[in-house]
Short mmCIF file of C-alpha atoms in Angstrom, two decimals:
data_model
loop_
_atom_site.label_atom_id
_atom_site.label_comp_id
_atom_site.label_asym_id
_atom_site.label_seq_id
_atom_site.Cartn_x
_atom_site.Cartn_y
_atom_site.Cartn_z
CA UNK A 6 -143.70 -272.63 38.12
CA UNK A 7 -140.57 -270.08 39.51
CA UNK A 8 -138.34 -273.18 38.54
CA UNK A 9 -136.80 -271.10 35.56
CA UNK A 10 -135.33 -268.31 37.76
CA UNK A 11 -131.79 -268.35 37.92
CA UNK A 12 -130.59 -269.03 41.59
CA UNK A 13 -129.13 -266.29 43.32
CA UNK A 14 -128.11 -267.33 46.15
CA UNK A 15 -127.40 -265.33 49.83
CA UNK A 16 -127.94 -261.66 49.33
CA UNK A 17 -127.92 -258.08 51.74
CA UNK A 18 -130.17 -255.31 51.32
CA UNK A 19 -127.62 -252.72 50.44
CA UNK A 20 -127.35 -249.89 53.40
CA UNK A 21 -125.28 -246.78 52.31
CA UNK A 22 -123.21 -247.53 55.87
CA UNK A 23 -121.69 -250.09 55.38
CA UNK A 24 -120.99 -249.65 51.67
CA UNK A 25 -117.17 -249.74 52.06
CA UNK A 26 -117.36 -253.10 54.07
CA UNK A 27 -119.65 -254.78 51.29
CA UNK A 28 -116.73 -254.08 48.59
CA UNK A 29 -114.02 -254.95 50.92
CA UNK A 30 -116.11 -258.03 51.53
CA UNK A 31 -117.62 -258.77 48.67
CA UNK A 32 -117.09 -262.62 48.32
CA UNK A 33 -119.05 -263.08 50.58
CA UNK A 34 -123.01 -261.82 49.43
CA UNK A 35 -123.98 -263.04 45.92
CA UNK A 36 -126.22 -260.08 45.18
CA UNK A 37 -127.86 -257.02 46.63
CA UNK A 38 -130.94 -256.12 46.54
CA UNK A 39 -131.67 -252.20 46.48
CA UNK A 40 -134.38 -249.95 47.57
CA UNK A 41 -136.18 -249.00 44.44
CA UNK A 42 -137.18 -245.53 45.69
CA UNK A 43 -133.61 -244.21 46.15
CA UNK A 44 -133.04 -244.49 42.47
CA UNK A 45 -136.25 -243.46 40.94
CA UNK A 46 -134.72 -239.90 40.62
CA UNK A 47 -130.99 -240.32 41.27
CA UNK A 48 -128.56 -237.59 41.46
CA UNK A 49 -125.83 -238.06 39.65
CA UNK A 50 -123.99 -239.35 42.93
CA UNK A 51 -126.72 -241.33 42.96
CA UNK A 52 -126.37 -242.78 39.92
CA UNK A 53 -122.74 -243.28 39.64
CA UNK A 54 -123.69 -245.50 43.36
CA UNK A 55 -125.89 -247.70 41.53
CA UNK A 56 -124.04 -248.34 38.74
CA UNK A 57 -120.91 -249.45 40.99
CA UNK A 58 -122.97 -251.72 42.55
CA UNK A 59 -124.71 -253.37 39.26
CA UNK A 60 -121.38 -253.98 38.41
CA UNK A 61 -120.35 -256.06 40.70
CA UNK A 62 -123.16 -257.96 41.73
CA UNK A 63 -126.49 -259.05 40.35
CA UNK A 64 -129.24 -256.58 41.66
CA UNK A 65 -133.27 -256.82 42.71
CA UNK A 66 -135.02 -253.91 43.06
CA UNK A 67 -137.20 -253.61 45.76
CA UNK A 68 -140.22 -251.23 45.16
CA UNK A 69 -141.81 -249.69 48.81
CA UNK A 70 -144.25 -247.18 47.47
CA UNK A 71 -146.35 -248.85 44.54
CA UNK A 72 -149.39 -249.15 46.70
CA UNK A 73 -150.76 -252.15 44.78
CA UNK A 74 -153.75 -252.08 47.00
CA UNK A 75 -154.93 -248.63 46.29
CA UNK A 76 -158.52 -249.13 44.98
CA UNK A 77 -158.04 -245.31 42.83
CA UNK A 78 -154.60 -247.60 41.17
CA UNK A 79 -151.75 -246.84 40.91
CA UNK A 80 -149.96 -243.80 40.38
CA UNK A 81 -148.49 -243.54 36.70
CA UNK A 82 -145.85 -241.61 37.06
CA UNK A 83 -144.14 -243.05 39.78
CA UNK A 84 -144.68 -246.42 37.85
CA UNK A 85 -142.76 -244.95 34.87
CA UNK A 86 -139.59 -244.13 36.95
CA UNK A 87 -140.15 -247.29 38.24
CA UNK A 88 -140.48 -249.70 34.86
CA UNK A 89 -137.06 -247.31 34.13
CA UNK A 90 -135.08 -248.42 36.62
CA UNK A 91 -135.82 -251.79 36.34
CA UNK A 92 -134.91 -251.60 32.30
CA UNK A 93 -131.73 -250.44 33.49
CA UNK A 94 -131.19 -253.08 35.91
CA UNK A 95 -132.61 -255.83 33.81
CA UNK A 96 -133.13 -257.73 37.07
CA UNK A 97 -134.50 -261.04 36.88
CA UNK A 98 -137.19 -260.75 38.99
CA UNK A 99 -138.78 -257.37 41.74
CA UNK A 100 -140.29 -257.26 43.94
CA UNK A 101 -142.96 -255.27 46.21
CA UNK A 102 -145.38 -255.66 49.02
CA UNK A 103 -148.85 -256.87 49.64
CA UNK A 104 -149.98 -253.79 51.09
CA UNK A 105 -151.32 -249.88 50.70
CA UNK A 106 -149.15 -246.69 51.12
CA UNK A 107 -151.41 -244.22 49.13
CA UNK A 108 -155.26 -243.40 49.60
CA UNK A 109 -157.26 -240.06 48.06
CA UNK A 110 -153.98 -238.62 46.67
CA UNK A 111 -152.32 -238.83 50.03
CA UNK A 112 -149.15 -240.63 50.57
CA UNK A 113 -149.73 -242.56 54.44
CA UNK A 114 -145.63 -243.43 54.58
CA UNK A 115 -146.25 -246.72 55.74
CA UNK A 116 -147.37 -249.98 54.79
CA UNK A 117 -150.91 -250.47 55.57
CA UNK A 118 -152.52 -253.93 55.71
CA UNK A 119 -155.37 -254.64 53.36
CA UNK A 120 -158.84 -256.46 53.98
CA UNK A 121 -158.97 -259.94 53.48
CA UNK A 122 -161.49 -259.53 50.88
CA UNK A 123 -162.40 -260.93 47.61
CA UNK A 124 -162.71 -256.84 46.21
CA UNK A 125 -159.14 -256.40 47.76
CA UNK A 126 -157.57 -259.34 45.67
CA UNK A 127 -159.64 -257.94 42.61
CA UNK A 128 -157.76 -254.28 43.32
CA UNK A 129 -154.45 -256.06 43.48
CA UNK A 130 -155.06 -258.07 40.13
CA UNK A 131 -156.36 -255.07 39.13
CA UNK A 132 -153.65 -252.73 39.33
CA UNK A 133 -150.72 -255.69 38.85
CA UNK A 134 -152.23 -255.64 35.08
CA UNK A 135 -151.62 -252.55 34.75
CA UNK A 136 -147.63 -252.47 36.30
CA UNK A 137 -147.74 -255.18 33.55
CA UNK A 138 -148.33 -252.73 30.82
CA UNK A 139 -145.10 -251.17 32.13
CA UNK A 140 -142.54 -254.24 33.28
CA UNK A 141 -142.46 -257.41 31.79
CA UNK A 142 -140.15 -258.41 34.59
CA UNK A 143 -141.35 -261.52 37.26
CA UNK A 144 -143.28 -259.64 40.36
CA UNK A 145 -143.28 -261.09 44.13
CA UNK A 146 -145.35 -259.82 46.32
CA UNK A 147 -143.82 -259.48 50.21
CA UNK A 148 -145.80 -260.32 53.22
CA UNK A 149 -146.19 -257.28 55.63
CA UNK A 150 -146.64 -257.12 59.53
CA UNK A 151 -149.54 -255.62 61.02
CA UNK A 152 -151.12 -254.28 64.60
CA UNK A 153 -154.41 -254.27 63.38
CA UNK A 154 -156.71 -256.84 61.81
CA UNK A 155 -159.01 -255.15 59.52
CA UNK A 156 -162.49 -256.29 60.00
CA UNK A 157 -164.60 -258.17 57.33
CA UNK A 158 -162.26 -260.75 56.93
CA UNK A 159 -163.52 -263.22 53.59
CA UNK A 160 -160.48 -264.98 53.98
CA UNK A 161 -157.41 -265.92 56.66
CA UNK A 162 -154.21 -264.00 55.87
CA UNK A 163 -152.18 -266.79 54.09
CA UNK A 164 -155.30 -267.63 51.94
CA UNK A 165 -155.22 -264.08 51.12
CA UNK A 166 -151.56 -263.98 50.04
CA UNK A 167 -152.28 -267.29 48.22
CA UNK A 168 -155.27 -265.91 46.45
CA UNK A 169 -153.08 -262.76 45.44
CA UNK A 170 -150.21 -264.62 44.21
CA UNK A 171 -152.21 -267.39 42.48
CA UNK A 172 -154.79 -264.91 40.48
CA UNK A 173 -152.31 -262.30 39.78
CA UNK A 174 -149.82 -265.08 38.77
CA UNK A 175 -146.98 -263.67 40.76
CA UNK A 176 -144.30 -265.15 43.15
CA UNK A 177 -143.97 -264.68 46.84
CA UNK A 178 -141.25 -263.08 48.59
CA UNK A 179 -141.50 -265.07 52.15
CA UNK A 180 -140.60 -262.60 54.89
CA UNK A 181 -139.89 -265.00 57.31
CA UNK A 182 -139.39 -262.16 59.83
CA UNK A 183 -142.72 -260.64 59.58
CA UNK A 184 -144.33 -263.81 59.61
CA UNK A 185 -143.39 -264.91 62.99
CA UNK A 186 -144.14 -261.11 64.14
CA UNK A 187 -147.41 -261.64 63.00
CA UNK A 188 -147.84 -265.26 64.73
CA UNK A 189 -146.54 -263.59 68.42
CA UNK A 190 -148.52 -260.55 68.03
CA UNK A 191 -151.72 -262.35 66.63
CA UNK A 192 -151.16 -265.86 68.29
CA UNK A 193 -152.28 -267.78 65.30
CA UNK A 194 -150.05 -271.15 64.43
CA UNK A 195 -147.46 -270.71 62.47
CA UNK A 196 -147.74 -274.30 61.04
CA UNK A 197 -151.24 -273.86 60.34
CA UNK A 198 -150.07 -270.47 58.16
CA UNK A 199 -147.86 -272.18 55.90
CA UNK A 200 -149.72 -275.02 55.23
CA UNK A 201 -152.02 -273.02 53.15
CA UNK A 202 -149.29 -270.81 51.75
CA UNK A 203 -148.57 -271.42 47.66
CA UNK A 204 -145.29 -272.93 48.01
CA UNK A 205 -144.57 -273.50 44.43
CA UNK A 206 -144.77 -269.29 44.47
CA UNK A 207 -142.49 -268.94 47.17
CA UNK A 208 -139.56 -267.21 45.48
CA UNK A 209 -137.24 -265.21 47.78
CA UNK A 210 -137.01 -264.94 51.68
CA UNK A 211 -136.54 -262.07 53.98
CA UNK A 212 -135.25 -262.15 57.42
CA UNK A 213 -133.80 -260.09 59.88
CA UNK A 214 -134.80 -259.69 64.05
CA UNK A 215 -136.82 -257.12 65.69
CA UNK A 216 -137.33 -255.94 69.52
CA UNK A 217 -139.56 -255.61 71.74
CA UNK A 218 -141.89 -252.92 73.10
CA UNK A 219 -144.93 -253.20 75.56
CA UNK A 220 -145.29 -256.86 74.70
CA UNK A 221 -145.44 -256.15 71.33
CA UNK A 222 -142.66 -257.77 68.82
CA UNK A 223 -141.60 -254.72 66.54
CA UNK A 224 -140.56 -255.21 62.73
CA UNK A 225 -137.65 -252.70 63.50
CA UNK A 226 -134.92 -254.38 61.47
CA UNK A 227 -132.62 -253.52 64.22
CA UNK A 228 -131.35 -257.08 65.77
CA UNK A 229 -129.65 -259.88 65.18
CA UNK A 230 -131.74 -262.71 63.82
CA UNK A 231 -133.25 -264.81 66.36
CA UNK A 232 -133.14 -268.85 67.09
CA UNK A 233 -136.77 -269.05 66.12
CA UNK A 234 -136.47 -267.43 63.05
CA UNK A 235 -133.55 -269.68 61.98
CA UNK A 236 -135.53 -272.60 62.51
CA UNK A 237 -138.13 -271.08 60.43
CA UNK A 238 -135.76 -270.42 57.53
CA UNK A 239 -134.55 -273.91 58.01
CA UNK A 240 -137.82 -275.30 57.88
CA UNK A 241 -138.63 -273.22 54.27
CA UNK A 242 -135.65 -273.72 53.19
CA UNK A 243 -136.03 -277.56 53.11
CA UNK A 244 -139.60 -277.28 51.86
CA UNK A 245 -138.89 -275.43 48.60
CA UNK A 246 -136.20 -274.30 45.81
CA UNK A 247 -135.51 -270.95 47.00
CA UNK A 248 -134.02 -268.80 44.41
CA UNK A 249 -132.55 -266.08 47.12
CA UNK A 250 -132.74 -265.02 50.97
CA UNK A 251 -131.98 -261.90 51.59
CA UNK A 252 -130.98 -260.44 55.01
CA UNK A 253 -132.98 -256.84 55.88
CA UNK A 254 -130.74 -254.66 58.78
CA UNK A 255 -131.86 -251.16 58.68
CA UNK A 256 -131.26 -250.10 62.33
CA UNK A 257 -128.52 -250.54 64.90
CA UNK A 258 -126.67 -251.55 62.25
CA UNK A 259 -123.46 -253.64 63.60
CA UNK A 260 -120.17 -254.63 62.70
CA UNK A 261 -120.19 -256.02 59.17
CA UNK A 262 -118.72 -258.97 60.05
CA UNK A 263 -121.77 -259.34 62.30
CA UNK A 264 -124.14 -259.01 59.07
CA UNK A 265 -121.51 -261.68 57.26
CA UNK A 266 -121.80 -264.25 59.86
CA UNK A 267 -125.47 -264.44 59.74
CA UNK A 268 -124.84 -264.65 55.55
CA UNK A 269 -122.78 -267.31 56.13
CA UNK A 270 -125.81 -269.36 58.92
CA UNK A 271 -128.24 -268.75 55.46
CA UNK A 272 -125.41 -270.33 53.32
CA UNK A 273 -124.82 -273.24 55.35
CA UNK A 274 -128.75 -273.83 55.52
CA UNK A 275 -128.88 -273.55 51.63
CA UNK A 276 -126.06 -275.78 51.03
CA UNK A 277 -127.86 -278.71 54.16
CA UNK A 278 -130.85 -278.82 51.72
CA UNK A 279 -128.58 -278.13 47.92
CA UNK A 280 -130.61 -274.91 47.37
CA UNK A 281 -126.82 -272.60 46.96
CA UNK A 282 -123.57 -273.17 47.37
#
């Protein structure tokens, strides 16, 4: 269904930090993917940063603040600065999250889990349309973590996504990460999750590790990647033509070689099942 997106291999989300070591190592990650809000109004240092990188390797926008799940929609203006920057990047695919960040006009600054509810998927489907109307460009739709299961549950999560995904007609971005978060945190079977996920949707993975805090696994960005998520992405990985994996580090940020060497683990799992080289 995804089959005609280009493959782009093993990717970083670009940090400002360690912008120096990405040119100086540049071989090694076949594309960045950006944060779509730190461009929507760029200064002109700004600017002159994003261009730099588009020329040198393919970009994805990733979009934080749409708040596709907002039942008042979604906020137009912010959506044209959006569809903008992704003209400008003529990307071949975006991406954004399965989630709320807006409600009554107020902006909650985080990503808020939605309801698995028929009327949520309708609100999502709803206001994809209308990003639609905007950018012609393929949308997946990211998998959050949560520490709260909203009650009135219609659905189980990964039915949810697939519902989403499926009646929206959109990809999935896979965040490998956040779900095995969700499976500690929630102790639900992670096996039993992806056998009802879409898999032909499943576009582009995210991974990354977290810590711990109070017995609670924390989507922190801010460690290495752990054993058990490697399996994970090894499992995926065989399961279905990926078309990119991108690796998330936010916090704590190390040594770049550090952030190569875990590049290079995702490349060597692409090229055991022929997904990259």
């Amino acid at each position: 269904m995804f089959t005609h997106l280009p493959s782009l291999g093993v990717g970083l989300g670009f940090r400002q930090p360690f912008k120096s070591d990405l040119f100086l190592n540049r071989q090694q990650v076949d594309f960045l993917e950006v944060v779509a809000e730190h461009y929507l109004q760029p200064s002109w240092q700004q600017q002159q940063e994003l261009e730099l990188l588009a020329s040198h390797f393919p970009i994805i926008p990733h979009a934080i603040n749409l708040s596709l799940g907002s039942a008042e929609g979604v906020d137009t203006d912010y959506l044209r600065q959006l569809a903008a920057l992704i003209k400008q990047l003529n990307p071949p695919w975006w991406s954004e999250h399965i989630c709320f960040t807006k409600a009554g006009g107020v902006d909650i600054g985080h990503l808020s889990p939605l309801p698995y509810t028929k009327e949520a998927v309708k609100v999502l489907c709803r206001n994809i349309a209308e990003v639609r109307r905007w950018v012609d460009v393929p949308l997946i739709l990211e998998n959050i973590t949560y520490m709260v299961t909203l009650p009135g549950a219609e659905m189980t999560e990964a039915q949810f996504l697939a519902e989403v995904v499926e009646k929206a007609d959109c990809g999935l971005l896979l965040d490998v990460t956040n779900l095995y978060i969700n499976a500690v945190n929630h102790s639900y079977d992670v096996q039993q999750f992806m056998q009802d996920l879409p898999w032909e949707r499943v576009v582009q993975l995210h991974f990354v590790g977290g810590h711990w805090h109070d017995g609670i696994l924390i989507d922190s960005h801010s460690q290495a990647t752990p054993p058990q998520i490697w399996e994970l992405i090894d499992e995926v990985v065989a399961r279905v033509g990926i078309k990119g994996i991108v690796l998330e580090r936010d916090e704590n940020i190390p040594e770049f070689a550090q952030l190569t060497a875990e590049l290079q683990q995702a490349r060597e799992i692409g090229r055991r099942h022929g997904r990259w080289g």
